[in-house]
Amino acid sequence: MKKGLLASICLLFTIIGFSQTTKEIVDAIEKEGIENSQLEQLAYELLDLNGPRLVGTPEMKSAHDWAISTYKKWGISAENQQWGTWKGWQRGITHVDMVSPRVASLHATQLAWNPSTGKKGVTASLITLPSFSDSLAFVKWLPNVKGKIVMVSMLQPTGRPNENWEEYATKESFEKMKTERDSLEKIWRQNISNTGYTSRSINAAFEKAGAVGIVQSRWSEGFGANKIFSAGTEKIPAVDISLEDYGMLYRLVEHGADTKIKIVAESEDLGVVPTFNTIATIPGTEFPDEYVILSAHFDSWDGGTGATDNGTGTITMLEAARILKKVYPNPKRTILIGHWGSEEQGLNGSRSFVEDHPEIVAGVQAVFNQDNGTGRVVRLSGQGFLHAYDYLGRWLEAVPETYKNEIETTFPGSPGRGGSDYASFVAAGAPAFSLSSLSWDYWNYTWHTNLDTYDKIVFDDVRNNAILTAILTYMACEDPEKTSREKAVLGINPRSGKKGEWPTPRSPQRKGGQDE
Ligand SMILES: [Zn+2]
């Protein structure tokens, strides 16, 4: 009885002492994050000066080196850890012009890893796809592409996003447009399927049949926004053209005008290059083998500069690390910052890390990942960990209202199976969470598009997130208890009708874009 009382008194003192220090540290984190924010400078250096970070490009490597020198300036040790190799490629000048029936320079971008046309480029007539009853009809028609540049995307009936129609159209004409578009899309998909190919594999068939180029327009349903991915051809140029220019070319061809374009796309094949994660560390003083991991993928697609995917997650974690190093330089647990490579091709950097460092994964206290745009964090799920409510709840308590008042929590939630790098850790049973943000029209306007650039960053929201991340990290480091990994019983999967199963770790692709 007496012993119990003494223990309670001791605990009470610990709690009081703990919360006073907690308040001081939290205040200091907030002050540093607001009064000495480095976010704008970091964004400038990473996005404008360095550029996009497509795996296998020299810009990806220079960004890794930049991260290391940035950490060095702050007194944080960091290294590039190689996990694989990738097809090395350097983007060059893309210049696409219509040369007949009149001259116009077009808004176009070469697709990733596509070979060079050389300076001379390729000039040829355009051809659109007729309708095919079946694969036999396709095979019969296929020789028509010889010497031609093939238009492989559907003609969009409108270049205005839905919100714009909603604001200005009559209800009837908006409905009419949507019905028409739905039906065009259905017919288009059926037609591609009739060929026996997918919209992805068909480019190789055109190439084999002697086409000299591929043009597509992958509209992202926002003004001026196109998604820019990879080419899927071996030798011939493949470019994405803006909706506006693509539509013009398509109508010219369909009306029988002699329509020719010239594609100059001067990229460079750099053979096979090593590929990395940048890992920074602030060593723990009390439990050095336990880790709080700040996580954000470092790579991007390269139609824009990868500002919101995932420049904003990247600078959030850099800034949180900087603040912590200044305010809380001797954390109880080790703070590890993971800037993963090749997330975009299948979480390859983080999956490699999980596979190569089982001892770190075993010591994970928590992973905080951010990767869905520039917005304030508004959702936090327990990812299926039964007791996530206890510890995340405890940590959130220390966060001032302004940084968390919009956060909706879901406990225990269900384990993430993909989407971003936290899933690599969740699959291995380590408590990993997604700091999920407000959209700011992410899916239509910036996600993998040509418009994913510095100007789309909402710095006040990113500042909010950096401060939130720093506080959660501090609390996770200080927590007297190691987090529980007990998994919740998963419900019935509505699709399969079977009891849900926990995801299992998947092996990364470690040799990207190479013939194996
Ligand atoms: Zn991303």
Coordinates of C-alpha atoms and ligand atoms in Angstrom, one line a residue:
M1 CA 0.0 0.0 0.0
K2 CA 2.7 2.4 1.1
K3 CA 4.9 1.4 -1.8
G4 CA 2.0 2.0 -4.2
L5 CA 1.4 5.4 -2.8
L6 CA 5.0 6.4 -3.2
A7 CA 5.0 5.1 -6.8
S8 CA 1.9 7.2 -7.5
I9 CA 3.6 10.3 -6.1
C10 CA 6.7 9.7 -8.1
L11 CA 4.6 9.2 -11.2
L12 CA 2.7 12.5 -10.5
F13 CA 6.0 14.4 -10.3
T14 CA 7.2 12.8 -13.4
I15 CA 4.1 13.8 -15.3
I16 CA 4.2 17.4 -14.0
G17 CA 7.9 17.7 -14.8
F18 CA 7.4 16.1 -18.2
S19 CA 4.6 18.5 -19.1
Q20 CA 6.5 21.6 -18.2
T21 CA 9.4 20.6 -20.3
T22 CA 7.0 19.5 -23.0
K23 CA 5.4 22.9 -23.1
E24 CA 8.8 24.6 -23.4
I25 CA 10.0 22.4 -26.2
V26 CA 6.7 22.7 -28.1
D27 CA 6.8 26.5 -27.8
A28 CA 10.4 26.5 -29.0
I29 CA 9.5 24.3 -32.0
E30 CA 6.7 26.6 -32.9
K31 CA 8.8 29.7 -32.6
E32 CA 11.7 28.3 -34.7
G33 CA 9.2 27.0 -37.3
I34 CA 7.5 30.4 -37.6
E35 CA 10.3 32.9 -37.1
N36 CA 13.1 31.2 -38.8
S37 CA 11.4 29.1 -41.5
Q38 CA 13.6 27.9 -44.3
L39 CA 10.9 26.4 -46.4
E40 CA 10.9 28.9 -49.2
Q41 CA 14.7 28.7 -49.6
L42 CA 14.6 24.9 -49.5
A43 CA 11.8 24.8 -52.1
Y44 CA 13.8 27.2 -54.3
E45 CA 17.0 25.2 -54.2
L46 CA 15.3 21.8 -54.6
L47 CA 12.7 22.7 -57.3
D48 CA 13.8 25.7 -59.3
L49 CA 17.6 25.3 -59.0
N50 CA 17.9 21.5 -59.0
G51 CA 14.7 20.6 -61.0
P52 CA 12.7 17.4 -61.1
R53 CA 13.9 14.1 -59.7
L54 CA 13.1 11.3 -62.1
V55 CA 14.9 8.1 -61.0
G56 CA 18.0 7.5 -63.1
T57 CA 18.6 11.2 -64.0
P58 CA 21.5 13.3 -63.0
E59 CA 19.1 15.7 -61.3
M60 CA 18.0 13.0 -59.0
K61 CA 21.6 12.4 -58.0
S62 CA 22.4 16.1 -57.6
A63 CA 19.3 16.4 -55.4
H64 CA 20.6 13.6 -53.1
D65 CA 23.9 15.4 -52.9
W66 CA 22.1 18.7 -52.1
A67 CA 20.2 17.1 -49.3
I68 CA 23.5 15.8 -47.8
S69 CA 25.1 19.2 -47.9
T70 CA 22.0 20.9 -46.5
Y71 CA 22.0 18.5 -43.5
K72 CA 25.7 19.1 -43.1
K73 CA 25.1 22.8 -42.8
W74 CA 22.7 22.1 -39.9
G75 CA 25.1 19.7 -38.2
I76 CA 23.1 16.6 -39.0
S77 CA 24.9 13.6 -40.5
A78 CA 23.5 12.1 -43.7
E79 CA 24.5 9.6 -46.4
N80 CA 23.3 8.3 -49.7
Q81 CA 22.6 4.6 -49.5
Q82 CA 22.6 2.8 -52.8
W83 CA 19.8 0.2 -53.1
G84 CA 19.8 -0.5 -56.8
T85 CA 20.5 0.6 -60.4
W86 CA 18.3 2.3 -63.0
K87 CA 18.3 3.2 -66.6
G88 CA 20.3 6.4 -66.7
W89 CA 18.7 9.2 -68.8
Q90 CA 19.0 12.9 -69.2
R91 CA 16.1 15.0 -70.5
G92 CA 17.1 17.4 -73.3
I93 CA 15.3 20.0 -75.5
T94 CA 11.8 19.1 -76.6
H95 CA 10.6 21.2 -79.5
V96 CA 7.5 20.1 -81.4
D97 CA 6.1 22.2 -84.3
M98 CA 3.2 21.8 -86.7
V99 CA 4.8 22.3 -90.2
S100 CA 1.7 21.7 -92.3
P101 CA -1.0 22.9 -93.2
R102 CA 0.6 25.9 -91.4
V103 CA 3.3 26.5 -88.9
A104 CA 2.8 26.6 -85.2
S105 CA 5.0 25.7 -82.2
L106 CA 3.2 23.2 -80.0
H107 CA 3.1 22.7 -76.2
A108 CA 4.7 19.3 -75.9
T109 CA 7.0 17.3 -73.7
Q110 CA 9.0 14.2 -74.4
L111 CA 8.0 11.3 -72.1
A112 CA 10.4 9.9 -69.6
W113 CA 13.3 7.6 -70.6
N114 CA 12.4 8.1 -74.3
P115 CA 15.4 7.9 -76.7
S116 CA 16.7 11.0 -78.6
T117 CA 15.6 12.0 -82.1
G118 CA 18.9 13.9 -82.5
K119 CA 18.9 17.5 -83.5
K120 CA 17.4 16.9 -86.9
G121 CA 14.3 15.4 -85.4
V122 CA 11.5 13.5 -87.1
T123 CA 9.1 15.1 -89.5
A124 CA 6.0 13.1 -90.6
S125 CA 2.3 13.1 -91.2
L126 CA -0.1 12.3 -88.4
I127 CA -2.5 9.4 -88.3
T128 CA -5.5 8.8 -86.0
L129 CA -7.0 5.4 -85.1
P130 CA -10.1 4.2 -87.0
S131 CA -12.5 1.8 -85.2
F132 CA -11.6 -1.8 -85.1
S133 CA -14.1 -4.7 -84.9
D134 CA -11.4 -7.1 -83.6
S135 CA -7.7 -7.8 -83.4
L136 CA -7.7 -9.2 -86.9
A137 CA -9.0 -5.9 -88.3
F138 CA -6.3 -4.1 -86.2
V139 CA -3.5 -6.3 -87.6
K140 CA -4.8 -5.7 -91.2
W141 CA -4.8 -1.9 -90.6
L142 CA -1.5 -1.7 -88.8
P143 CA 0.8 -1.3 -91.8
N144 CA -0.9 2.1 -92.4
V145 CA 1.2 3.5 -89.5
K146 CA 4.5 3.0 -91.4
G147 CA 6.3 6.3 -91.7
K148 CA 3.6 8.1 -89.7
I149 CA 3.3 9.7 -86.3
V150 CA 0.4 8.0 -84.5
M151 CA -2.1 9.9 -82.3
V152 CA -2.9 7.6 -79.5
S153 CA -5.3 9.6 -77.3
M154 CA -9.0 10.3 -77.5
L155 CA -10.1 13.7 -78.8
Q156 CA -11.5 15.5 -75.7
P157 CA -14.9 17.1 -76.3
T158 CA -14.1 19.9 -74.0
G159 CA -10.9 21.5 -72.5
R160 CA -12.9 23.0 -69.7
P161 CA -12.8 21.3 -66.3
N162 CA -16.1 20.2 -64.7
E163 CA -16.1 23.0 -62.1
N164 CA -16.0 25.5 -64.9
W165 CA -19.0 23.9 -66.6
E166 CA -20.8 23.7 -63.3
E167 CA -20.4 27.4 -62.8
Y168 CA -21.4 28.7 -66.2
A169 CA -23.3 26.0 -68.3
T170 CA -27.0 25.4 -68.2
K171 CA -27.7 22.3 -66.3
E172 CA -28.9 20.6 -69.5
S173 CA -25.8 21.4 -71.5
F174 CA -23.5 20.3 -68.7
E175 CA -25.4 17.0 -68.5
K176 CA -25.3 16.6 -72.3
M177 CA -21.6 17.2 -72.4
K178 CA -20.9 14.6 -69.7
T179 CA -23.1 12.0 -71.3
E180 CA -21.4 12.6 -74.6
R181 CA -17.9 12.4 -73.0
D182 CA -18.8 9.2 -71.1
S183 CA -20.0 7.5 -74.3
L184 CA -16.9 8.6 -76.2
E185 CA -14.6 7.3 -73.5
K186 CA -16.5 4.0 -73.4
I187 CA -16.2 3.6 -77.2
W188 CA -12.5 4.6 -77.1
R189 CA -11.7 2.0 -74.4
Q190 CA -13.6 -0.7 -76.2
N191 CA -11.8 0.1 -79.5
I192 CA -8.4 -0.2 -77.8
S193 CA -9.5 -3.4 -76.2
N194 CA -10.7 -4.7 -79.6
T195 CA -7.1 -4.4 -80.9
G196 CA -5.9 -7.0 -78.4
Y197 CA -3.6 -4.5 -76.8
T198 CA -3.8 -2.1 -73.8
S199 CA -3.4 1.6 -74.1
R200 CA 0.1 1.0 -72.6
S201 CA 1.3 -1.9 -74.8
I202 CA -0.1 -0.6 -78.1
N203 CA 2.7 1.9 -78.5
A204 CA 5.2 -1.0 -78.9
A205 CA 3.0 -2.5 -81.6
F206 CA 3.0 0.8 -83.6
E207 CA 6.7 1.0 -83.2
K208 CA 7.2 -2.5 -84.5
A209 CA 4.9 -1.7 -87.5
G210 CA 7.2 1.2 -88.6
A211 CA 5.5 4.2 -87.0
V212 CA 8.1 7.0 -86.6
G213 CA 6.6 8.7 -83.6
I214 CA 3.8 8.6 -81.0
V215 CA 1.9 11.6 -79.7
Q216 CA -0.5 11.5 -76.8
S217 CA -2.4 13.9 -74.7
R218 CA -3.1 12.7 -71.2
W219 CA -5.4 15.4 -70.0
S220 CA -5.7 15.7 -66.2
E221 CA -9.1 17.4 -66.3
G222 CA -7.8 20.8 -65.3
F223 CA -7.0 23.9 -67.4
G224 CA -3.6 23.3 -68.9
A225 CA -2.8 20.2 -66.9
N226 CA -1.5 17.0 -68.5
K227 CA 0.0 13.9 -66.8
I228 CA 3.5 13.2 -67.9
F229 CA 4.7 9.6 -67.5
S230 CA 7.0 7.3 -69.4
A231 CA 7.1 6.5 -73.1
G232 CA 6.8 2.7 -73.7
T233 CA 8.7 2.9 -77.0
E234 CA 12.3 1.6 -77.7
K235 CA 13.5 3.9 -80.5
I236 CA 10.9 6.3 -81.7
P237 CA 10.0 9.5 -80.0
A238 CA 6.9 9.7 -77.8
V239 CA 5.6 13.1 -76.7
D240 CA 2.7 14.4 -74.8
I241 CA 0.9 17.4 -76.4
S242 CA -1.4 19.9 -74.6
L243 CA -5.1 19.3 -74.9
E244 CA -5.5 22.4 -76.9
D245 CA -2.8 21.6 -79.5
Y246 CA -3.7 17.9 -79.6
G247 CA -7.3 18.7 -80.3
M248 CA -6.4 21.1 -83.1
L249 CA -4.1 18.5 -84.8
Y250 CA -6.8 15.8 -84.4
R251 CA -9.5 17.8 -86.0
L252 CA -7.2 18.8 -88.9
V253 CA -6.4 15.1 -89.5
E254 CA -10.0 14.0 -89.3
H255 CA -11.0 16.7 -91.8
G256 CA -8.5 15.4 -94.2
A257 CA -5.9 18.3 -94.0
D258 CA -2.4 17.4 -94.8
T259 CA -1.1 17.6 -91.2
K260 CA 2.6 17.2 -90.5
I261 CA 4.6 17.8 -87.3
K262 CA 8.2 17.9 -86.5
I263 CA 9.4 16.4 -83.3
V264 CA 12.8 17.3 -81.9
A265 CA 13.5 15.5 -78.6
E266 CA 17.1 15.5 -77.6
S267 CA 17.5 13.3 -74.6
E268 CA 20.6 11.3 -73.7
D269 CA 20.9 7.7 -72.7
L270 CA 23.3 7.4 -69.8
G271 CA 23.5 3.6 -69.5
V272 CA 23.0 2.1 -66.1
V273 CA 23.4 4.3 -63.0
P274 CA 23.3 3.6 -59.3
T275 CA 20.2 4.7 -57.4
F276 CA 19.9 5.9 -53.7
N277 CA 18.0 6.8 -50.6
T278 CA 19.3 9.7 -48.6
I279 CA 19.3 8.8 -44.9
A280 CA 19.9 11.5 -42.2
T281 CA 20.3 10.7 -38.5
I282 CA 20.1 12.5 -35.2
P283 CA 21.3 9.8 -32.8
G284 CA 19.2 8.9 -29.8
T285 CA 20.7 9.2 -26.3
E286 CA 18.6 6.8 -24.2
F287 CA 17.3 4.3 -26.8
P288 CA 19.6 4.7 -29.8
D289 CA 18.2 1.5 -31.3
E290 CA 14.7 2.8 -31.4
Y291 CA 13.7 5.0 -34.3
V292 CA 11.3 7.8 -35.1
I293 CA 11.4 8.0 -38.9
L294 CA 10.5 11.1 -40.9
S295 CA 9.6 9.8 -44.3
A296 CA 8.9 11.4 -47.7
H297 CA 9.8 10.2 -51.1
F298 CA 12.4 12.3 -52.8
D299 CA 11.9 11.3 -56.5
S300 CA 9.3 12.7 -58.8
W301 CA 8.0 12.5 -62.4
D302 CA 9.4 15.2 -64.5
G303 CA 6.7 17.0 -66.4
G304 CA 7.0 19.8 -63.8
T305 CA 9.4 20.0 -60.9
G306 CA 7.7 17.7 -58.5
A307 CA 6.7 20.5 -56.2
T308 CA 3.7 18.9 -54.5
D309 CA 4.7 15.4 -55.3
N310 CA 6.7 15.3 -53.3
G311 CA 8.8 18.5 -52.9
T312 CA 6.4 19.6 -50.1
G313 CA 6.7 16.3 -48.2
T314 CA 10.5 16.5 -48.6
I315 CA 10.8 20.1 -47.3
T316 CA 8.4 19.3 -44.5
M317 CA 10.7 16.6 -43.3
L318 CA 13.9 18.6 -43.9
E319 CA 12.5 21.6 -42.0
A320 CA 11.2 19.4 -39.1
A321 CA 14.7 17.9 -38.8
R322 CA 16.3 21.3 -38.8
I323 CA 14.0 22.6 -36.1
L324 CA 14.5 19.5 -34.0
K325 CA 18.2 19.6 -34.3
K326 CA 18.1 23.2 -33.0
V327 CA 15.5 22.8 -30.3
Y328 CA 15.9 19.2 -29.2
P329 CA 19.4 18.1 -30.3
N330 CA 19.6 15.1 -27.9
P331 CA 16.5 13.0 -28.6
K332 CA 15.9 10.0 -26.4
R333 CA 15.3 7.9 -29.5
T334 CA 17.1 8.1 -32.8
I335 CA 15.5 10.4 -35.4
L336 CA 16.0 9.1 -38.9
I337 CA 15.0 11.0 -41.9
G338 CA 14.3 8.9 -45.0
H339 CA 14.3 10.5 -48.4
W340 CA 13.3 7.6 -50.6
G341 CA 14.2 7.1 -54.3
S342 CA 11.8 5.6 -56.9
E343 CA 8.6 5.8 -54.9
E344 CA 6.8 6.6 -58.2
Q345 CA 7.7 3.2 -59.8
G346 CA 6.5 1.2 -56.8
L347 CA 7.9 2.3 -53.4
N348 CA 11.2 0.9 -54.5
G349 CA 13.5 3.0 -52.2
S350 CA 11.5 2.4 -49.0
R351 CA 10.9 -1.3 -49.8
S352 CA 14.6 -1.7 -50.2
F353 CA 15.3 0.0 -47.0
V354 CA 12.8 -2.2 -45.1
E355 CA 14.4 -5.3 -46.7
D356 CA 18.0 -4.2 -46.1
H357 CA 17.5 -2.9 -42.5
P358 CA 15.4 -5.4 -40.5
E359 CA 17.1 -4.2 -37.3
I360 CA 15.9 -0.6 -37.8
V361 CA 12.4 -1.8 -38.8
A362 CA 12.3 -3.8 -35.5
G363 CA 13.3 -0.7 -33.6
V364 CA 10.7 1.6 -35.2
Q365 CA 8.8 3.7 -32.6
A366 CA 6.8 5.5 -35.4
V367 CA 7.1 6.5 -39.0
F368 CA 5.5 9.8 -40.1
N369 CA 5.1 10.0 -43.9
Q370 CA 3.8 12.9 -45.9
D371 CA 3.0 12.6 -49.6
N372 CA -0.2 14.0 -50.9
G373 CA 0.3 17.6 -51.7
T374 CA 0.8 20.9 -50.2
G375 CA -2.2 21.1 -47.9
R376 CA -2.6 21.2 -44.1
V377 CA -2.7 17.7 -42.5
V378 CA -6.3 16.8 -42.0
R379 CA -6.4 13.0 -41.7
L380 CA -4.5 10.5 -39.6
S381 CA -5.4 6.8 -39.5
G382 CA -4.1 4.3 -37.0
Q383 CA -3.3 2.0 -40.0
G384 CA -4.8 -1.0 -38.3
F385 CA -2.6 -0.9 -35.2
L386 CA -4.9 -1.7 -32.3
H387 CA -3.3 0.7 -29.8
A388 CA -2.4 3.5 -32.1
Y389 CA -5.1 5.5 -30.5
D390 CA -3.3 5.5 -27.2
Y391 CA 0.1 6.7 -28.4
L392 CA -0.9 8.9 -31.3
G393 CA -3.6 10.4 -29.0
R394 CA -0.9 11.1 -26.3
W395 CA 1.4 12.7 -28.8
L396 CA -1.3 14.8 -30.4
E397 CA -2.3 16.2 -27.0
A398 CA 1.0 18.2 -26.9
V399 CA 0.2 19.8 -30.3
P400 CA -1.3 23.3 -30.1
E401 CA -4.9 23.5 -31.4
T402 CA -4.0 25.5 -34.5
Y403 CA -1.9 22.7 -35.9
K404 CA -4.4 19.9 -35.3
N405 CA -7.9 21.3 -35.2
E406 CA -8.7 20.0 -38.6
I407 CA -7.3 16.6 -38.2
E408 CA -9.8 13.8 -38.4
T409 CA -8.5 10.6 -36.8
T410 CA -9.6 7.0 -37.6
F411 CA -8.7 4.3 -35.1
P412 CA -7.6 1.6 -35.5
G413 CA -8.1 2.2 -39.2
S414 CA -6.9 -0.4 -41.7
P415 CA -3.3 -1.0 -42.9
G416 CA -2.2 0.9 -46.0
R417 CA -1.3 -1.3 -48.9
G418 CA 0.3 1.2 -51.2
G419 CA 0.1 4.7 -52.3
S420 CA 3.2 5.9 -50.5
D421 CA 6.2 4.8 -48.4
Y422 CA 4.5 4.3 -45.1
A423 CA 2.9 1.2 -46.6
S424 CA 6.4 -0.4 -46.9
F425 CA 6.8 -0.2 -43.1
V426 CA 3.2 -1.1 -42.3
A427 CA 3.6 -4.3 -44.4
A428 CA 6.6 -5.2 -42.1
G429 CA 4.4 -4.6 -39.0
A430 CA 6.1 -1.3 -38.0
P431 CA 3.8 1.5 -36.8
A432 CA 3.9 3.9 -39.8
F433 CA 1.4 6.7 -40.4
S434 CA 0.4 9.0 -43.2
L435 CA 0.1 12.7 -42.4
S436 CA -2.6 13.1 -45.0
S437 CA -3.3 16.6 -46.3
L438 CA -6.0 18.8 -47.8
S439 CA -6.1 18.3 -51.6
W440 CA -5.8 21.8 -53.1
D441 CA -6.9 20.1 -56.3
Y442 CA -3.9 17.8 -56.2
W443 CA -5.4 15.0 -58.3
N444 CA -6.3 17.1 -61.3
Y445 CA -3.8 19.9 -61.2
T446 CA -0.5 18.9 -59.8
W447 CA -0.2 15.2 -59.3
H448 CA 2.2 14.0 -62.0
T449 CA 1.4 16.9 -64.2
N450 CA 3.3 19.6 -66.1
L451 CA 1.9 22.1 -63.5
D452 CA 3.5 20.7 -60.4
T453 CA 5.7 23.7 -59.8
Y454 CA 6.9 26.0 -57.0
D455 CA 4.0 28.4 -57.4
K456 CA 1.5 25.7 -56.3
I457 CA 3.1 25.5 -52.8
V458 CA 1.0 26.9 -50.0
F459 CA 3.8 27.7 -47.6
D460 CA 1.6 28.5 -44.6
D461 CA 0.2 25.0 -44.8
V462 CA 3.6 23.4 -45.2
R463 CA 4.8 25.4 -42.2
N464 CA 1.9 24.1 -40.3
N465 CA 2.9 20.5 -41.3
A466 CA 6.6 21.0 -40.5
I467 CA 5.8 22.2 -37.0
L468 CA 3.2 19.4 -36.5
T469 CA 5.7 16.8 -37.6
A470 CA 8.4 18.2 -35.3
I471 CA 6.1 18.1 -32.3
L472 CA 4.9 14.5 -33.0
T473 CA 8.5 13.4 -33.5
Y474 CA 9.6 15.0 -30.2
M475 CA 6.7 13.3 -28.4
A476 CA 7.4 9.9 -30.0
C477 CA 11.0 10.2 -29.0
E478 CA 10.2 11.1 -25.4
D479 CA 7.4 8.6 -24.8
P480 CA 8.4 6.4 -21.8
E481 CA 6.8 3.4 -23.7
K482 CA 7.8 1.7 -26.9
T483 CA 4.8 1.7 -29.2
S484 CA 2.6 -1.4 -29.5
R485 CA 2.6 -3.3 -32.8
E486 CA -0.5 -5.3 -32.0
K487 CA -2.7 -5.6 -35.1
A488 CA -6.4 -5.1 -35.0
V489 CA -8.6 -7.9 -36.3
L490 CA -9.4 -6.8 -39.8
G491 CA -13.0 -6.8 -41.1
I492 CA -14.5 -8.6 -44.0
N493 CA -13.2 -7.3 -47.3
P494 CA -16.4 -6.2 -49.2
R495 CA -14.8 -7.2 -52.6
S496 CA -13.6 -10.6 -51.8
G497 CA -16.0 -11.4 -49.0
K498 CA -13.1 -12.9 -47.1
K499 CA -11.6 -11.8 -43.8
G500 CA -9.0 -9.0 -44.4
E501 CA -5.4 -10.0 -44.2
W502 CA -2.5 -7.8 -43.1
P503 CA -0.3 -6.8 -46.1
T504 CA 3.1 -8.6 -46.4
P505 CA 6.4 -6.9 -47.4
R506 CA 7.0 -6.8 -51.2
S507 CA 10.4 -6.9 -52.8
P508 CA 11.4 -3.8 -54.6
Q509 CA 12.4 -3.4 -58.2
R510 CA 16.2 -2.9 -57.9
K511 CA 17.1 -2.9 -61.6
G512 CA 14.8 -0.4 -63.2
G513 CA 14.3 0.1 -67.0
Q514 CA 16.9 -2.4 -67.9
D515 CA 16.7 -5.5 -70.0
E516 CA 17.2 -8.3 -67.6
Ligands
ZN1 ZN 4.2 11.0 -54.4

